[in-house]
Amino acid sequence: RDLPIRYFETTTVYRDEKTGELGGLNRVRAITQDDSHAYCRPDQLEAEVGVLVENIQQLYALVGMKLRARLSFRDGGDQYLGDAKLWEQAQATIVDLAKKNKLDFFEAEGEAAFYGPKIDFMAMDALEREHQVATVQLDFVQPERFGLSYVDEKGESQQPIMLHCALL
């Protein structure tokens, strides 16, 4: 009942990158990153994303990095979970949230996570190459797969929306 619920951790991620794939700080075998997940009602989604976007913008402004947002959507592939209509709703929501947060954005098909569309924040390095530095991901699929629910004000069971976020 007490939504939103927010979880946050920093964790070390290990990857099996081959020697030829390693490069600077963006392709490494181990990195510590932050990871957060929030569960909210549909009417809380706009405010939750707004806070995450504001945090991302403040963090990268501190280090002088200008950001633009890539709205990462699914393509025609079969690697995505969930109903196509649910994806259409989620992608339309992402566009709406980008506009409401006044983001400088572009759309990219085939860049979505397997469970939902994302707002990926992109920054340029000193060599004018663009890299993803933060992400906010919308997930309608996994709450359904895990059978997550909350009781609304009418006493009815509803499914929450899950937000994934990595700032740094």
mmCIF file of C-alpha atoms in Angstrom:
data_model
loop_
_atom_site.group_PDB
_atom_site.id
_atom_site.type_symbol
_atom_site.label_atom_id
_atom_site.label_comp_id
_atom_site.label_asym_id
_atom_site.label_seq_id
_atom_site.Cartn_x
_atom_site.Cartn_y
_atom_site.Cartn_z
ATOM 1 C CA ARG A 1 0.000 0.000 0.000
ATOM 2 C CA ASP A 2 2.826 2.407 0.760
ATOM 3 C CA LEU A 3 4.088 3.120 -2.725
ATOM 4 C CA PRO A 4 6.466 4.141 -4.084
ATOM 5 C CA ILE A 5 8.968 1.683 -2.648
ATOM 6 C CA ARG A 6 12.591 2.398 -3.571
ATOM 7 C CA TYR A 7 15.660 0.162 -3.376
ATOM 8 C CA PHE A 8 19.247 1.213 -4.086
ATOM 9 C CA GLU A 9 22.639 -0.488 -4.012
ATOM 10 C CA THR A 10 26.126 -0.126 -5.331
ATOM 11 C CA THR A 11 27.577 -3.339 -6.669
ATOM 12 C CA THR A 12 30.545 -4.635 -8.594
ATOM 13 C CA VAL A 13 29.697 -6.099 -11.985
ATOM 14 C CA TYR A 14 32.067 -8.511 -13.714
ATOM 15 C CA ARG A 15 32.058 -9.059 -17.473
ATOM 16 C CA ASP A 16 33.873 -11.539 -19.649
ATOM 17 C CA GLU A 17 35.321 -8.943 -22.004
ATOM 18 C CA LYS A 18 37.982 -10.274 -24.346
ATOM 19 C CA THR A 19 41.355 -8.533 -24.537
ATOM 20 C CA GLY A 20 40.559 -6.899 -27.891
ATOM 21 C CA GLU A 21 37.243 -5.588 -26.556
ATOM 22 C CA LEU A 22 38.739 -3.695 -23.603
ATOM 23 C CA GLY A 23 38.975 0.059 -23.994
ATOM 24 C CA GLY A 24 39.623 2.792 -21.456
ATOM 25 C CA LEU A 25 36.995 3.087 -18.767
ATOM 26 C CA ASN A 26 34.026 2.146 -20.911
ATOM 27 C CA ARG A 27 34.892 -1.499 -21.717
ATOM 28 C CA VAL A 28 36.356 -3.115 -18.596
ATOM 29 C CA ARG A 29 36.171 -6.501 -16.901
ATOM 30 C CA ALA A 30 34.951 -5.162 -13.541
ATOM 31 C CA ILE A 31 33.217 -1.947 -12.567
ATOM 32 C CA THR A 32 31.278 -0.721 -9.546
ATOM 33 C CA GLN A 33 27.975 0.888 -10.423
ATOM 34 C CA ASP A 34 24.872 2.095 -8.679
ATOM 35 C CA ASP A 35 21.595 0.349 -9.335
ATOM 36 C CA SER A 36 18.149 1.298 -8.125
ATOM 37 C CA HIS A 37 14.641 -0.001 -8.501
ATOM 38 C CA ALA A 38 11.400 1.746 -7.616
ATOM 39 C CA TYR A 39 7.929 0.277 -7.591
ATOM 40 C CA CYS A 40 5.093 2.740 -8.053
ATOM 41 C CA ARG A 41 1.478 3.199 -9.063
ATOM 42 C CA PRO A 42 0.740 4.531 -12.569
ATOM 43 C CA ASP A 43 -0.261 7.905 -11.104
ATOM 44 C CA GLN A 44 3.167 8.164 -9.398
ATOM 45 C CA LEU A 45 5.226 7.355 -12.500
ATOM 46 C CA GLU A 46 5.643 10.915 -13.790
ATOM 47 C CA ALA A 47 6.883 12.230 -10.432
ATOM 48 C CA GLU A 48 9.255 9.272 -9.894
ATOM 49 C CA VAL A 49 10.828 9.658 -13.351
ATOM 50 C CA GLY A 50 11.018 13.424 -12.827
ATOM 51 C CA VAL A 51 13.088 12.968 -9.656
ATOM 52 C CA LEU A 52 15.426 10.486 -11.368
ATOM 53 C CA VAL A 53 15.907 12.765 -14.384
ATOM 54 C CA GLU A 54 16.614 15.727 -12.103
ATOM 55 C CA ASN A 55 19.183 13.697 -10.145
ATOM 56 C CA ILE A 56 20.907 12.618 -13.355
ATOM 57 C CA GLN A 57 21.004 16.166 -14.703
ATOM 58 C CA GLN A 58 22.393 17.569 -11.435
ATOM 59 C CA LEU A 59 25.083 14.879 -11.172
ATOM 60 C CA TYR A 60 26.391 15.327 -14.715
ATOM 61 C CA ALA A 61 26.161 19.135 -14.527
ATOM 62 C CA LEU A 62 28.553 18.969 -11.554
ATOM 63 C CA VAL A 63 31.208 17.389 -13.770
ATOM 64 C CA GLY A 64 30.386 19.584 -16.757
ATOM 65 C CA MET A 65 28.928 16.911 -19.005
ATOM 66 C CA LYS A 66 26.162 17.960 -21.386
ATOM 67 C CA LEU A 67 23.579 15.221 -21.867
ATOM 68 C CA ARG A 68 21.065 14.265 -24.471
ATOM 69 C CA ALA A 69 18.544 11.477 -24.102
ATOM 70 C CA ARG A 70 18.202 8.404 -26.295
ATOM 71 C CA LEU A 71 14.724 6.915 -26.090
ATOM 72 C CA SER A 72 15.574 3.244 -26.508
ATOM 73 C CA PHE A 73 12.737 1.256 -28.043
ATOM 74 C CA ARG A 74 12.213 -2.313 -29.204
ATOM 75 C CA ASP A 75 12.617 -3.352 -32.804
ATOM 76 C CA GLY A 76 10.917 -6.235 -34.621
ATOM 77 C CA GLY A 77 13.086 -8.875 -32.943
ATOM 78 C CA ASP A 78 11.804 -11.680 -30.736
ATOM 79 C CA GLN A 79 14.130 -11.100 -27.754
ATOM 80 C CA TYR A 80 11.618 -8.922 -25.884
ATOM 81 C CA LEU A 81 9.271 -10.129 -23.168
ATOM 82 C CA GLY A 82 5.676 -9.064 -22.773
ATOM 83 C CA ASP A 83 2.711 -8.164 -24.910
ATOM 84 C CA ALA A 84 3.232 -5.869 -27.932
ATOM 85 C CA LYS A 85 0.348 -3.592 -26.812
ATOM 86 C CA LEU A 86 1.992 -3.193 -23.403
ATOM 87 C CA TRP A 87 5.224 -2.204 -25.185
ATOM 88 C CA GLU A 88 3.372 0.374 -27.279
ATOM 89 C CA GLN A 89 1.923 1.863 -24.092
ATOM 90 C CA ALA A 90 5.319 1.872 -22.366
ATOM 91 C CA GLN A 91 7.076 3.495 -25.347
ATOM 92 C CA ALA A 92 4.378 6.164 -25.641
ATOM 93 C CA THR A 93 4.814 6.810 -21.903
ATOM 94 C CA ILE A 94 8.593 7.210 -22.360
ATOM 95 C CA VAL A 95 8.065 9.825 -25.119
ATOM 96 C CA ASP A 96 5.545 11.667 -22.953
ATOM 97 C CA LEU A 97 7.935 11.647 -19.963
ATOM 98 C CA ALA A 98 10.825 12.916 -22.114
ATOM 99 C CA LYS A 99 8.683 15.807 -23.332
ATOM 100 C CA LYS A 100 7.384 16.647 -19.844
ATOM 101 C CA ASN A 101 10.968 16.699 -18.532
ATOM 102 C CA LYS A 102 12.038 18.926 -21.472
ATOM 103 C CA LEU A 103 14.753 16.498 -22.564
ATOM 104 C CA ASP A 104 16.798 16.921 -25.731
ATOM 105 C CA PHE A 105 16.023 13.449 -27.114
ATOM 106 C CA PHE A 106 16.146 11.154 -30.115
ATOM 107 C CA GLU A 107 14.634 7.703 -30.642
ATOM 108 C CA ALA A 108 16.600 4.501 -31.283
ATOM 109 C CA GLU A 109 14.919 1.226 -32.228
ATOM 110 C CA GLY A 110 16.565 -1.968 -31.046
ATOM 111 C CA GLU A 111 18.175 -0.391 -27.959
ATOM 112 C CA ALA A 112 15.488 -1.346 -25.407
ATOM 113 C CA ALA A 113 16.084 -3.760 -22.557
ATOM 114 C CA PHE A 114 14.359 -7.122 -22.986
ATOM 115 C CA TYR A 115 11.713 -6.037 -20.450
ATOM 116 C CA GLY A 116 11.012 -2.445 -21.454
ATOM 117 C CA PRO A 117 11.966 0.856 -23.085
ATOM 118 C CA LYS A 118 14.591 3.174 -21.607
ATOM 119 C CA ILE A 119 15.683 6.766 -21.413
ATOM 120 C CA ASP A 120 19.448 6.479 -21.853
ATOM 121 C CA PHE A 121 21.469 9.590 -21.098
ATOM 122 C CA MET A 122 24.302 10.101 -23.569
ATOM 123 C CA ALA A 123 27.442 12.229 -23.188
ATOM 124 C CA MET A 124 30.381 12.975 -25.465
ATOM 125 C CA ASP A 125 33.951 12.142 -24.543
ATOM 126 C CA ALA A 126 36.998 14.246 -25.447
ATOM 127 C CA LEU A 127 37.203 12.501 -28.848
ATOM 128 C CA GLU A 128 33.569 13.425 -29.675
ATOM 129 C CA ARG A 129 32.336 9.841 -29.218
ATOM 130 C CA GLU A 130 28.944 9.405 -27.606
ATOM 131 C CA HIS A 131 28.529 7.060 -24.630
ATOM 132 C CA GLN A 132 25.627 6.088 -22.393
ATOM 133 C CA VAL A 133 26.290 7.352 -18.867
ATOM 134 C CA ALA A 134 22.954 6.904 -17.043
ATOM 135 C CA THR A 135 19.633 5.220 -17.668
ATOM 136 C CA VAL A 136 16.016 5.151 -16.513
ATOM 137 C CA GLN A 137 14.157 2.036 -17.600
ATOM 138 C CA LEU A 138 10.409 1.449 -17.563
ATOM 139 C CA ASP A 139 9.319 -2.106 -16.761
ATOM 140 C CA PHE A 140 5.728 -3.319 -16.993
ATOM 141 C CA VAL A 141 6.820 -6.919 -17.710
ATOM 142 C CA GLN A 142 8.776 -8.119 -14.670
ATOM 143 C CA PRO A 143 6.190 -7.086 -12.051
ATOM 144 C CA GLU A 144 3.732 -9.309 -13.932
ATOM 145 C CA ARG A 145 6.218 -12.185 -14.230
ATOM 146 C CA PHE A 146 6.993 -12.030 -10.493
ATOM 147 C CA GLY A 147 3.329 -11.721 -9.538
ATOM 148 C CA LEU A 148 3.832 -8.373 -7.771
ATOM 149 C CA SER A 149 0.753 -6.500 -6.629
ATOM 150 C CA TYR A 150 -0.546 -3.840 -4.271
ATOM 151 C CA VAL A 151 -3.998 -3.067 -2.930
ATOM 152 C CA ASP A 152 -5.458 0.172 -4.256
ATOM 153 C CA GLU A 153 -7.825 2.599 -2.500
ATOM 154 C CA LYS A 154 -10.823 0.504 -3.636
ATOM 155 C CA GLY A 155 -9.356 -2.625 -2.044
ATOM 156 C CA GLU A 156 -8.539 -4.166 -5.428
ATOM 157 C CA SER A 157 -5.270 -5.839 -6.371
ATOM 158 C CA GLN A 158 -3.211 -3.919 -8.949
ATOM 159 C CA GLN A 159 0.165 -4.433 -10.571
ATOM 160 C CA PRO A 160 2.887 -1.843 -9.867
ATOM 161 C CA ILE A 161 5.238 -0.345 -12.437
ATOM 162 C CA MET A 162 8.933 -0.978 -11.917
ATOM 163 C CA LEU A 163 11.613 1.612 -12.683
ATOM 164 C CA HIS A 164 15.253 0.636 -13.071
ATOM 165 C CA CYS A 165 17.853 3.404 -12.792
ATOM 166 C CA ALA A 166 21.639 3.651 -12.895
ATOM 167 C CA LEU A 167 23.065 7.123 -12.350
ATOM 168 C CA LEU A 168 26.794 6.529 -12.512
#
